[in-house]
mmCIF file of N, CA and C in Angstrom:
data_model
loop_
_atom_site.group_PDB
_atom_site.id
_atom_site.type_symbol
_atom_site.label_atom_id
_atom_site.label_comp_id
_atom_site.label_asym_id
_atom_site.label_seq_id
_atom_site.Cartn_x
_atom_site.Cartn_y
_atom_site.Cartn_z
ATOM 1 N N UNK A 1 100.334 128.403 119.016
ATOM 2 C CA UNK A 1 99.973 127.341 118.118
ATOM 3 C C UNK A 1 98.500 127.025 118.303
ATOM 4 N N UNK A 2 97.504 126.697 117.330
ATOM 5 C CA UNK A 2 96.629 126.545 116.834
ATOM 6 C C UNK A 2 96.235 124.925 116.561
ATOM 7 N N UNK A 3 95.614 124.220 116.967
ATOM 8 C CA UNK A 3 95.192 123.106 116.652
ATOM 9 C C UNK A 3 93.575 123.128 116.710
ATOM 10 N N UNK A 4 93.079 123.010 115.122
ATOM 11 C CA UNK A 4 91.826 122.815 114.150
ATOM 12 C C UNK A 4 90.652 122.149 115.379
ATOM 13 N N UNK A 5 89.621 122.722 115.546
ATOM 14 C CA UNK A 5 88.628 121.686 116.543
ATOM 15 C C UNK A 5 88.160 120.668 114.668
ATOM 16 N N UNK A 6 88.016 119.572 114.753
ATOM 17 C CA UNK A 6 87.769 118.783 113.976
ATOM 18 C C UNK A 6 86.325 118.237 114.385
ATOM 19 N N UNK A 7 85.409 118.257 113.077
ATOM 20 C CA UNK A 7 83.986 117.889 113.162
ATOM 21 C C UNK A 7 84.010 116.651 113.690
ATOM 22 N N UNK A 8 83.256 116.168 114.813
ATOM 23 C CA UNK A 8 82.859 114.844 115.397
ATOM 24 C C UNK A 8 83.828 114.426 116.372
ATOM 25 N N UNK A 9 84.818 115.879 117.010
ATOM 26 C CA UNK A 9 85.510 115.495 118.117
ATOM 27 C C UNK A 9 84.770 116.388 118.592
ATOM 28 N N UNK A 10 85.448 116.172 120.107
ATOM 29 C CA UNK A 10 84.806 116.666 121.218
ATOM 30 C C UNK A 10 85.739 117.878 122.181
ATOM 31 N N UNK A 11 85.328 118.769 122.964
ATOM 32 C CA UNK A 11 86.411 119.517 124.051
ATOM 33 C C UNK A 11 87.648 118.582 124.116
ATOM 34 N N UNK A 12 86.884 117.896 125.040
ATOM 35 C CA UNK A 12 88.076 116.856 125.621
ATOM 36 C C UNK A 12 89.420 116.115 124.832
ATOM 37 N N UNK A 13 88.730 115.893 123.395
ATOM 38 C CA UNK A 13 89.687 115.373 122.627
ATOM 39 C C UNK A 13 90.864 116.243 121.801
ATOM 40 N N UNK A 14 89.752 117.317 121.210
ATOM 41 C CA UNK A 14 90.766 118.167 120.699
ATOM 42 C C UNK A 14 91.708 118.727 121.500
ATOM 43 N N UNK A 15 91.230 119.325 123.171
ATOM 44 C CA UNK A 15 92.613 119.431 123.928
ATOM 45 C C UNK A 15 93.626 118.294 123.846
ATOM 46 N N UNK A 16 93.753 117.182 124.055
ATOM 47 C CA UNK A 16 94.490 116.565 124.164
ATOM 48 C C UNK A 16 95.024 116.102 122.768
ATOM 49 N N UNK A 17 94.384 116.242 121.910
ATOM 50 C CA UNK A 17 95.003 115.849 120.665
ATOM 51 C C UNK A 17 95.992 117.225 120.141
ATOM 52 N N UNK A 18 95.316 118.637 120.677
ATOM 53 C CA UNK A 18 96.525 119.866 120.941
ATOM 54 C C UNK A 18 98.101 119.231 121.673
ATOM 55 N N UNK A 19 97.694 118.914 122.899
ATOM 56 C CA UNK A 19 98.899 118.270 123.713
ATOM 57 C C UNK A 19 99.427 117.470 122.801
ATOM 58 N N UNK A 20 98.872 116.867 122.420
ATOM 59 C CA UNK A 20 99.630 115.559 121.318
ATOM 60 C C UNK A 20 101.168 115.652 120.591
ATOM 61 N N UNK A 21 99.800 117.129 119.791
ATOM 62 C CA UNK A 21 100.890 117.433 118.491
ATOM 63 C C UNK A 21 101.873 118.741 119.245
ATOM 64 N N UNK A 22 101.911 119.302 120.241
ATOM 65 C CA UNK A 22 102.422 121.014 120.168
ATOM 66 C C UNK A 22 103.720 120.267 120.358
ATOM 67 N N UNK A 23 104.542 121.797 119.985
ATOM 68 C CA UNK A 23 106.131 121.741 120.402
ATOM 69 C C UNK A 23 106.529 121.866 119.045
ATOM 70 N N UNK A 24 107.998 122.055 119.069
ATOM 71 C CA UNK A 24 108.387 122.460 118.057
ATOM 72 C C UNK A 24 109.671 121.769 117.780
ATOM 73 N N UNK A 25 108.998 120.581 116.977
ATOM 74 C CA UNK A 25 109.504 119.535 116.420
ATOM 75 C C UNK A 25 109.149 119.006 115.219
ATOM 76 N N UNK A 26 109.749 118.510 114.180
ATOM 77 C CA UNK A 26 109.383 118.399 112.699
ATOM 78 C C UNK A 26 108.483 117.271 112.912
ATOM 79 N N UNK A 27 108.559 116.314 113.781
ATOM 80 C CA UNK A 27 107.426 115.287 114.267
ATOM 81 C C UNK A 27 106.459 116.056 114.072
ATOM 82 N N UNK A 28 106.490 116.649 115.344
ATOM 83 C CA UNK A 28 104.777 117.531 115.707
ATOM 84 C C UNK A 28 104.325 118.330 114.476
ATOM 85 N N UNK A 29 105.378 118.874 113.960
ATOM 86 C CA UNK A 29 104.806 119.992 112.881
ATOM 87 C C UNK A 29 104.263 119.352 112.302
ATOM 88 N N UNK A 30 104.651 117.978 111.478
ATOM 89 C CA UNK A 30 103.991 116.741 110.339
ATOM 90 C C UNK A 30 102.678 116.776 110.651
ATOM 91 N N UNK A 31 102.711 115.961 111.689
ATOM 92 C CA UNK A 31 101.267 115.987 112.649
ATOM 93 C C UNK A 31 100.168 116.557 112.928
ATOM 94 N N UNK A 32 100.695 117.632 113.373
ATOM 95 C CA UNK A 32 100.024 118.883 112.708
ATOM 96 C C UNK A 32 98.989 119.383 111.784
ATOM 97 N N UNK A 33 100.455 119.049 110.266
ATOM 98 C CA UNK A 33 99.671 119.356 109.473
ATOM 99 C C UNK A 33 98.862 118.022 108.713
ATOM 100 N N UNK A 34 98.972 116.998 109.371
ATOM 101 C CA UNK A 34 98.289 115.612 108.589
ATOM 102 C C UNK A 34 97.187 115.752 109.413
ATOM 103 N N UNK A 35 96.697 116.294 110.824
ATOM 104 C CA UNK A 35 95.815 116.389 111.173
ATOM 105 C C UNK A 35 94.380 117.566 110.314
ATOM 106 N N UNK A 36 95.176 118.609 110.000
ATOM 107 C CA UNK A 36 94.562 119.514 109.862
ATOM 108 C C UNK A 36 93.871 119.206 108.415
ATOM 109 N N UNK A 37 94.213 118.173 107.523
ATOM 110 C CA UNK A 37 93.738 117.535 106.533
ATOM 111 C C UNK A 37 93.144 116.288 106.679
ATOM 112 N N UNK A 38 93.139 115.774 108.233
ATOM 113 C CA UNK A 38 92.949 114.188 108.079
ATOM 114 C C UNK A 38 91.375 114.115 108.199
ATOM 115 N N UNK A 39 90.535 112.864 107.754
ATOM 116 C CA UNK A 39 89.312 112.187 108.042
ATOM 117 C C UNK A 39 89.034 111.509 109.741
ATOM 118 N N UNK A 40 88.256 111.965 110.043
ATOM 119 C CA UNK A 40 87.515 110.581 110.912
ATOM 120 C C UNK A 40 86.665 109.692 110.569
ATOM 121 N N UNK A 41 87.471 108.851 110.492
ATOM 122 C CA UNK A 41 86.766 107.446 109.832
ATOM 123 C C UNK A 41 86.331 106.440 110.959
ATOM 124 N N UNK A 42 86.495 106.723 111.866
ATOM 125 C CA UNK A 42 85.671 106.118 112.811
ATOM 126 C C UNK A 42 86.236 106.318 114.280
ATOM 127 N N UNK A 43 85.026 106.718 115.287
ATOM 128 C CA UNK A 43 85.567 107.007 116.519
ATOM 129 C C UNK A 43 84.551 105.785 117.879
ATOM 130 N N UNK A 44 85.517 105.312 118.616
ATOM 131 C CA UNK A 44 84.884 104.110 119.837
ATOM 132 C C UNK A 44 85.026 104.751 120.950
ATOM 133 N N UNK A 45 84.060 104.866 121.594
ATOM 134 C CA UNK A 45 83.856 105.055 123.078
ATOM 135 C C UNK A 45 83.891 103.866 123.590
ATOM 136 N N UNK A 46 85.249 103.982 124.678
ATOM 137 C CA UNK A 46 84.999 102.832 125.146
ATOM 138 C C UNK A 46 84.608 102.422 126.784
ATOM 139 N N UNK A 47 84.498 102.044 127.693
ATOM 140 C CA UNK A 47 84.259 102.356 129.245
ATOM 141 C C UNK A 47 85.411 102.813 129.716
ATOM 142 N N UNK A 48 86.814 103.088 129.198
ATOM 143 C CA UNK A 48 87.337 103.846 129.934
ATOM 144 C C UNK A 48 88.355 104.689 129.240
ATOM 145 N N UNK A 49 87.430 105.373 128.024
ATOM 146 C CA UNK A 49 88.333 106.153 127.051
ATOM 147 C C UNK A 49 87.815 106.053 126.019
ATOM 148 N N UNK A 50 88.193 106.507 124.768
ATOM 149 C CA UNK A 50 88.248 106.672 123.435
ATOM 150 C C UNK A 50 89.513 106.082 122.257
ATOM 151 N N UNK A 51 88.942 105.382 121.318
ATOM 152 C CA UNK A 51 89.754 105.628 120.357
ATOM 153 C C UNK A 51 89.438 106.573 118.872
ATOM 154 N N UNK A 52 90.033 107.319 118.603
ATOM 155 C CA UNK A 52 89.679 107.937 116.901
ATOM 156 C C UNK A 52 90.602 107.664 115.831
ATOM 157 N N UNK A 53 89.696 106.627 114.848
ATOM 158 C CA UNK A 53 90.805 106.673 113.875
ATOM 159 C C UNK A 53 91.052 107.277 112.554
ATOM 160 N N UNK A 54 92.024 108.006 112.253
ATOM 161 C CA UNK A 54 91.815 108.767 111.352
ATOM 162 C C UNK A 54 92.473 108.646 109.730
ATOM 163 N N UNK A 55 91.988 108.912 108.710
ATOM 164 C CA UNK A 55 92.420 108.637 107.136
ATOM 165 C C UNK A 55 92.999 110.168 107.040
ATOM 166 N N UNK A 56 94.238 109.930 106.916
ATOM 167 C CA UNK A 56 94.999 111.348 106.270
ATOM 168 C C UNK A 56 94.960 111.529 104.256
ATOM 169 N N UNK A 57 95.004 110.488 104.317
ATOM 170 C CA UNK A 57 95.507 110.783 102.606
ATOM 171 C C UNK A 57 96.787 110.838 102.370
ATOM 172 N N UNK A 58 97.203 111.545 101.084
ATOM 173 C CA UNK A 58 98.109 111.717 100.594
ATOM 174 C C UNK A 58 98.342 112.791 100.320
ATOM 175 N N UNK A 59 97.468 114.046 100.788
ATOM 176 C CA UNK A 59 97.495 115.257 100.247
ATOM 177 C C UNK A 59 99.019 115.878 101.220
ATOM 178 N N UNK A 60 99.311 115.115 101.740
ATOM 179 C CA UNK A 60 100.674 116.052 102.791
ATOM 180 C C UNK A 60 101.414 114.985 103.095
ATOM 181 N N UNK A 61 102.566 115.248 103.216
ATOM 182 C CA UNK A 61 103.823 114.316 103.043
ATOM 183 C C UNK A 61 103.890 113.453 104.599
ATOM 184 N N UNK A 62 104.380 112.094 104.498
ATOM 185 C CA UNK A 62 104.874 111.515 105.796
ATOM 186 C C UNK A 62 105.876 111.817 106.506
ATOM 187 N N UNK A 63 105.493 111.456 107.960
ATOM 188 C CA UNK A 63 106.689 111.889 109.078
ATOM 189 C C UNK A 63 107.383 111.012 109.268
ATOM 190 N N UNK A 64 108.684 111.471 109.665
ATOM 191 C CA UNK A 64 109.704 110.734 109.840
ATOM 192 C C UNK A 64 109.903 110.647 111.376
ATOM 193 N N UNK A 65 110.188 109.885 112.491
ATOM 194 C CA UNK A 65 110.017 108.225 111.737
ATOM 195 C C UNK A 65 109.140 108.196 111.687
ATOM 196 N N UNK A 66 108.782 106.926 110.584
ATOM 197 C CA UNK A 66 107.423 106.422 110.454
ATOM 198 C C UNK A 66 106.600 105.913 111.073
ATOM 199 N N UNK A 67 107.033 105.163 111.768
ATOM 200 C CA UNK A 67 106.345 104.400 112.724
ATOM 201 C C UNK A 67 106.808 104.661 114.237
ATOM 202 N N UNK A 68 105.552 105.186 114.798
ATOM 203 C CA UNK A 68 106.357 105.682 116.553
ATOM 204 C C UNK A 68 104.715 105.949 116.787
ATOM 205 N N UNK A 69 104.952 105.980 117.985
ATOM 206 C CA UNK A 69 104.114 106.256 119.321
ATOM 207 C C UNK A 69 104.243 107.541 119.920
ATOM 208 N N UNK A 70 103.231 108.539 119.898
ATOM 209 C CA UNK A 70 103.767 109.991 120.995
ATOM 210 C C UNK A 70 102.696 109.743 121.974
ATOM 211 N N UNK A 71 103.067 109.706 123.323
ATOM 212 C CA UNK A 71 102.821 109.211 124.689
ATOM 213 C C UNK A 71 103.366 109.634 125.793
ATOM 214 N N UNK A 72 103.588 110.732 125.633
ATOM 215 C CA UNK A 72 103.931 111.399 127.036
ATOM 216 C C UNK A 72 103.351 112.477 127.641
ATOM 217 N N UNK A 73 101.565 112.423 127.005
ATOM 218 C CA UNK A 73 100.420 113.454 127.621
ATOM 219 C C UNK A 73 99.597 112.647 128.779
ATOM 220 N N UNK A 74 99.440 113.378 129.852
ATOM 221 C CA UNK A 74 98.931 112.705 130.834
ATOM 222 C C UNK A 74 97.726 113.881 131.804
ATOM 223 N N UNK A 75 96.494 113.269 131.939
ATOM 224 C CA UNK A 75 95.307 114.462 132.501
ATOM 225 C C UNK A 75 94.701 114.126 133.686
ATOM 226 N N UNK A 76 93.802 114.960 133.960
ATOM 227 C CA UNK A 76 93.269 114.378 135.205
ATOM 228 C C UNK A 76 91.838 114.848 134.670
ATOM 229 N N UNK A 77 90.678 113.958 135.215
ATOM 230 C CA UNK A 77 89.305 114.732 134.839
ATOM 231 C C UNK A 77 88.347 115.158 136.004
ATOM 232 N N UNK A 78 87.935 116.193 135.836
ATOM 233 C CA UNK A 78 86.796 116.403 137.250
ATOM 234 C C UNK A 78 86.131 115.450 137.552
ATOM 235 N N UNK A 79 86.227 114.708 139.244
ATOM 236 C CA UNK A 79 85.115 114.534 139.852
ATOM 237 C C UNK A 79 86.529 112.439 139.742
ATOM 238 N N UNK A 80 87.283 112.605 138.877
ATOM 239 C CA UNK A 80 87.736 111.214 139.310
ATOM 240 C C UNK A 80 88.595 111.198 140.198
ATOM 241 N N UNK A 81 89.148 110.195 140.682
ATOM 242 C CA UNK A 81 90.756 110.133 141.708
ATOM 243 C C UNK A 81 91.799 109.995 140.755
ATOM 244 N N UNK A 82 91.992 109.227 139.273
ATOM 245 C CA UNK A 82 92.619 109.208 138.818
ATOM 246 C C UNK A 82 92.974 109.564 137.834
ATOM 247 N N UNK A 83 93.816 109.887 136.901
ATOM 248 C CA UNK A 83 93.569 110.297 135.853
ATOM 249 C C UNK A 83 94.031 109.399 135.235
ATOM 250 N N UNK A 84 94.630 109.763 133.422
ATOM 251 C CA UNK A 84 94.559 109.119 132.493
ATOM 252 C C UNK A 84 95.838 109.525 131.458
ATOM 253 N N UNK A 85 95.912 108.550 130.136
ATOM 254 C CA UNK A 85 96.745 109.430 129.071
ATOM 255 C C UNK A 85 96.294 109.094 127.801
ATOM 256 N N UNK A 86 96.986 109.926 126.982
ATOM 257 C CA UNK A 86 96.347 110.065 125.661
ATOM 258 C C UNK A 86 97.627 109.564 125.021
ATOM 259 N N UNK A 87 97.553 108.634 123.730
ATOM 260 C CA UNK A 87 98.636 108.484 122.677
ATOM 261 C C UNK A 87 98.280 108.703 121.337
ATOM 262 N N UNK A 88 99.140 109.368 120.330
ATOM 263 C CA UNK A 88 98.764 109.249 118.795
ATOM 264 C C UNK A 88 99.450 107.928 118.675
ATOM 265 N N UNK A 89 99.233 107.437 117.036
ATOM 266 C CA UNK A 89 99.895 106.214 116.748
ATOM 267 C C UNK A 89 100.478 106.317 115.741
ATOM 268 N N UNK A 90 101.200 106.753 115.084
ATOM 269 C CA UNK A 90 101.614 107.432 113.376
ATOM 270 C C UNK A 90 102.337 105.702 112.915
ATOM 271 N N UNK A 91 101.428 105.405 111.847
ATOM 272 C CA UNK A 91 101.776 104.337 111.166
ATOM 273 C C UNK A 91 102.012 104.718 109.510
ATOM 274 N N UNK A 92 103.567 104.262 108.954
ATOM 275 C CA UNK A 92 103.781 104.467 107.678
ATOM 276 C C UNK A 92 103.434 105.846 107.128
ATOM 277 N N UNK A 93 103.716 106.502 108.319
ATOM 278 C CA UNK A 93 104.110 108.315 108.135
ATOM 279 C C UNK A 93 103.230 108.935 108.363
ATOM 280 N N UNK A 94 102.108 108.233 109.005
ATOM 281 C CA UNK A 94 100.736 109.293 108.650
ATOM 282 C C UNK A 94 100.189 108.597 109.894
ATOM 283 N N UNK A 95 99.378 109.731 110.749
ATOM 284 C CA UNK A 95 98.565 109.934 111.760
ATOM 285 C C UNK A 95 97.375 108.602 111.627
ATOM 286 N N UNK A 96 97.324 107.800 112.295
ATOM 287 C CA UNK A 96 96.429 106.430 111.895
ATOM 288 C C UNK A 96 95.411 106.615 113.515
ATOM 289 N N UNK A 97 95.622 107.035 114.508
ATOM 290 C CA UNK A 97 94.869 106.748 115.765
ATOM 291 C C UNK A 97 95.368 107.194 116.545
ATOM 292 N N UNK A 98 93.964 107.787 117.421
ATOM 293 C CA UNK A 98 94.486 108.815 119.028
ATOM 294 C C UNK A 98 93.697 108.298 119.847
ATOM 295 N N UNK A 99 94.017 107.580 120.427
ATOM 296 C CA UNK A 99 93.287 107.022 122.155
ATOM 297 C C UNK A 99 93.782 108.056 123.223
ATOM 298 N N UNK A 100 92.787 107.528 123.957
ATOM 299 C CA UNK A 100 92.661 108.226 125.410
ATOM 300 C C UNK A 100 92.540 107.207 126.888
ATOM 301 N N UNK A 101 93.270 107.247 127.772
ATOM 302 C CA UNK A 101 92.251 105.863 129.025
ATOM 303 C C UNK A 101 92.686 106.639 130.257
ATOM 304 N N UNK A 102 91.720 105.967 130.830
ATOM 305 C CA UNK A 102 91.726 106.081 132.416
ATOM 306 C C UNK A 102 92.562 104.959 133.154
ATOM 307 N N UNK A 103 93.377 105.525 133.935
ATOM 308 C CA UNK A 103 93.931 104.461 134.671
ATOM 309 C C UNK A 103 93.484 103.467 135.551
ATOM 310 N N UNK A 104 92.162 103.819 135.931
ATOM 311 C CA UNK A 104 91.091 103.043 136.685
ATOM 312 C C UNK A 104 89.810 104.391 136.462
ATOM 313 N N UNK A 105 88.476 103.161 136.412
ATOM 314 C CA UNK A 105 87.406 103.852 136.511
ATOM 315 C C UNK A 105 87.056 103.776 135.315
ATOM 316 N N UNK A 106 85.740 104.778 135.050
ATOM 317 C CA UNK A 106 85.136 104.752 134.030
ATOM 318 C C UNK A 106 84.879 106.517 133.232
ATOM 319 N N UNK A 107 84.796 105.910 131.629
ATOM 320 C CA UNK A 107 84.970 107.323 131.484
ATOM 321 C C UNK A 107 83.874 108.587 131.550
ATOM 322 N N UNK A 108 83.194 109.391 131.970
ATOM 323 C CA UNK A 108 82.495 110.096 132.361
ATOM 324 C C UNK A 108 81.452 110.190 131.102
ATOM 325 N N UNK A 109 80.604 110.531 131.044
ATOM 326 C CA UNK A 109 79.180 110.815 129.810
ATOM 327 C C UNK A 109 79.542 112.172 129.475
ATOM 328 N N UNK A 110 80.351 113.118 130.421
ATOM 329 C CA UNK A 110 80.481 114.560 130.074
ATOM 330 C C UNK A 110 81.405 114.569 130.795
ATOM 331 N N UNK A 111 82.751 114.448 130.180
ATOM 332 C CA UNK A 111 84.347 114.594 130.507
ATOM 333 C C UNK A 111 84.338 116.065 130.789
ATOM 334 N N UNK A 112 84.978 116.360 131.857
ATOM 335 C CA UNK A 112 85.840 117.683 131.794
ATOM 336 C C UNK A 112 87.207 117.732 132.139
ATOM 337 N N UNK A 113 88.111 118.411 131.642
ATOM 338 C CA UNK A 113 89.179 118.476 131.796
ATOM 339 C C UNK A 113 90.087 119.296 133.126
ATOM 340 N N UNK A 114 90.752 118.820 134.445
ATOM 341 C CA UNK A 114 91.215 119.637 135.130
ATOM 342 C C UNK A 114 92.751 119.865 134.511
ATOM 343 N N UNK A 115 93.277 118.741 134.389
ATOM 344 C CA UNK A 115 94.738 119.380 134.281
ATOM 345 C C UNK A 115 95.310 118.439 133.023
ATOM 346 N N UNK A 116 96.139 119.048 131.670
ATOM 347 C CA UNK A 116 96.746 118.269 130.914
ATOM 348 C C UNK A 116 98.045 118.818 131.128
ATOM 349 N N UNK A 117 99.125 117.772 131.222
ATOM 350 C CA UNK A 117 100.376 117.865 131.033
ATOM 351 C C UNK A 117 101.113 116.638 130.983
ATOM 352 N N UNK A 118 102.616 116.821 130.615
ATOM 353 C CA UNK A 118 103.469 115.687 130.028
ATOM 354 C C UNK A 118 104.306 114.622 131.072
ATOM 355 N N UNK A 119 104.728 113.873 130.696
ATOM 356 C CA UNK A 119 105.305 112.934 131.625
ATOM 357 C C UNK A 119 106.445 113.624 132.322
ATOM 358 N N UNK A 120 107.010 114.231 132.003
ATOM 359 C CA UNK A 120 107.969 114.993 131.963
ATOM 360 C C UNK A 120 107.781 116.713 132.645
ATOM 361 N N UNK A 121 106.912 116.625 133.209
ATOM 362 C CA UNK A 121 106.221 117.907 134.238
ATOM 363 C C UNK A 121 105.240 119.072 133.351
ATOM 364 N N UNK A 122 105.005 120.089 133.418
ATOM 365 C CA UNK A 122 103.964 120.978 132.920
ATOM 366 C C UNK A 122 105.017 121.325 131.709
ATOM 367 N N UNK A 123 105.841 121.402 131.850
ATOM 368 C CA UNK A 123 106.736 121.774 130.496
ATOM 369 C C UNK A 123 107.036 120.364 129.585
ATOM 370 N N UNK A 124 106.874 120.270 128.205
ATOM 371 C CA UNK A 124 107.219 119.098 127.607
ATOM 372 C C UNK A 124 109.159 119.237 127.177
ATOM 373 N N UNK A 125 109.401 118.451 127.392
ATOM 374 C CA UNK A 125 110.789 117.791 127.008
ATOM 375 C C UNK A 125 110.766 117.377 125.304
ATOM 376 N N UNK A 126 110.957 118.122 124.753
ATOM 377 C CA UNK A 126 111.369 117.995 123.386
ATOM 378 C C UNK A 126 112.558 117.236 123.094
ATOM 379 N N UNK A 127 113.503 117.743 123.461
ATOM 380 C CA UNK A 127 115.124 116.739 123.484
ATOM 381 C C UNK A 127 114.498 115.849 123.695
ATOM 382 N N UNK A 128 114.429 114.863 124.914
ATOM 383 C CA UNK A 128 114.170 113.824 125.162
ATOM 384 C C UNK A 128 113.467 113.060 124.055
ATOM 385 N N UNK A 129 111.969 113.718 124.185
ATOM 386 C CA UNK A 129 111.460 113.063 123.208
ATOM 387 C C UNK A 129 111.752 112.458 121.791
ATOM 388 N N UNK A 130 112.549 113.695 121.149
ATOM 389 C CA UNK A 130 113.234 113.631 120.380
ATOM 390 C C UNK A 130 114.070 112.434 119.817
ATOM 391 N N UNK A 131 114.681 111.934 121.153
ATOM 392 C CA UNK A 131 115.857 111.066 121.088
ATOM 393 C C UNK A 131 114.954 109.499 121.400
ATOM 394 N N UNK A 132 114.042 109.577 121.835
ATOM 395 C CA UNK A 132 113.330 108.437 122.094
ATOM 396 C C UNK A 132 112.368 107.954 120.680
ATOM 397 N N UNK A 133 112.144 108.988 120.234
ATOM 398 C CA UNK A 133 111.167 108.475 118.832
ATOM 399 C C UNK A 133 112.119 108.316 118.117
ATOM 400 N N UNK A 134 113.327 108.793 117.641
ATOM 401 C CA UNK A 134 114.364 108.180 116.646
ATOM 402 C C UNK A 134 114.795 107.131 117.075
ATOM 403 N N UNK A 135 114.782 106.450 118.554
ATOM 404 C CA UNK A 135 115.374 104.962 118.473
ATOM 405 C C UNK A 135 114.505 104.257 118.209
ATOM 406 N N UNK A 136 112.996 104.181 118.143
ATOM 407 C CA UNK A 136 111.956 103.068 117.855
ATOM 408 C C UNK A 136 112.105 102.599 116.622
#
């Protein structure tokens, strides 16, 4: 799987916005593809992370459910003690915002990435997930 580097993101983000969406789930697939059409309409650096928020349009259909949280990517960055996690925010079917934070500390001027993986160990849990975004 393939996830688009998007103009005015960065290494750091597009990996984790990869983590975001992969797996093979009609969620992720949506996602996916609302990314691969969506706008950045505005991105915040903040002291201990990022937010990007993004305008999909209407050119590609909404995900079901509509409204959910995917939050179970978690990284570590060179040179900190702690690391961090990343969430999308899919509001009214469509990809609306992807943050990033540090659990303590601050976020680096030139992030690098040592390790991304899921709450759920180096392998992501699809079932699970699965069953957790249909109860929200």
């Amino acid at each position: 799987m393939s996830i688009l580097t998007f103009p005015g993101t960065g290494g750091v983000e597009n990996d984790l916005i990869a983590a975001l969406f992969a797996g093979d789930d009609p969620l992720l697939s949506g996602l996916r593809q609302q990314y691969a059409v969506a706008k950045l309409i505005d991105r915040d650096l903040t002291v201990s992370g990022f937010f990007l928020k993004f305008d999909v349009g209407s050119a590609v259909s909404p995900v079901e459910p509509t409204d959910v949280v995917v939050d179970d990517v978690l990284f570590e960055l060179e040179g900190l003690e702690h690391g961090g996690g990343a969430i999308a925010h899919v509001h009214n079917g469509y990809l609306d915002l992807v943050e990033a934070y540090l659990h303590a500390g601050h976020w680096p001027k030139a992030p690098r990435l040592v390790r991304v993986y899921y709450d759920t160990g180096a392998v992501r849990d699809l079932e699970l997930l699965g069953k957790v975004w249909r109860k929200r």
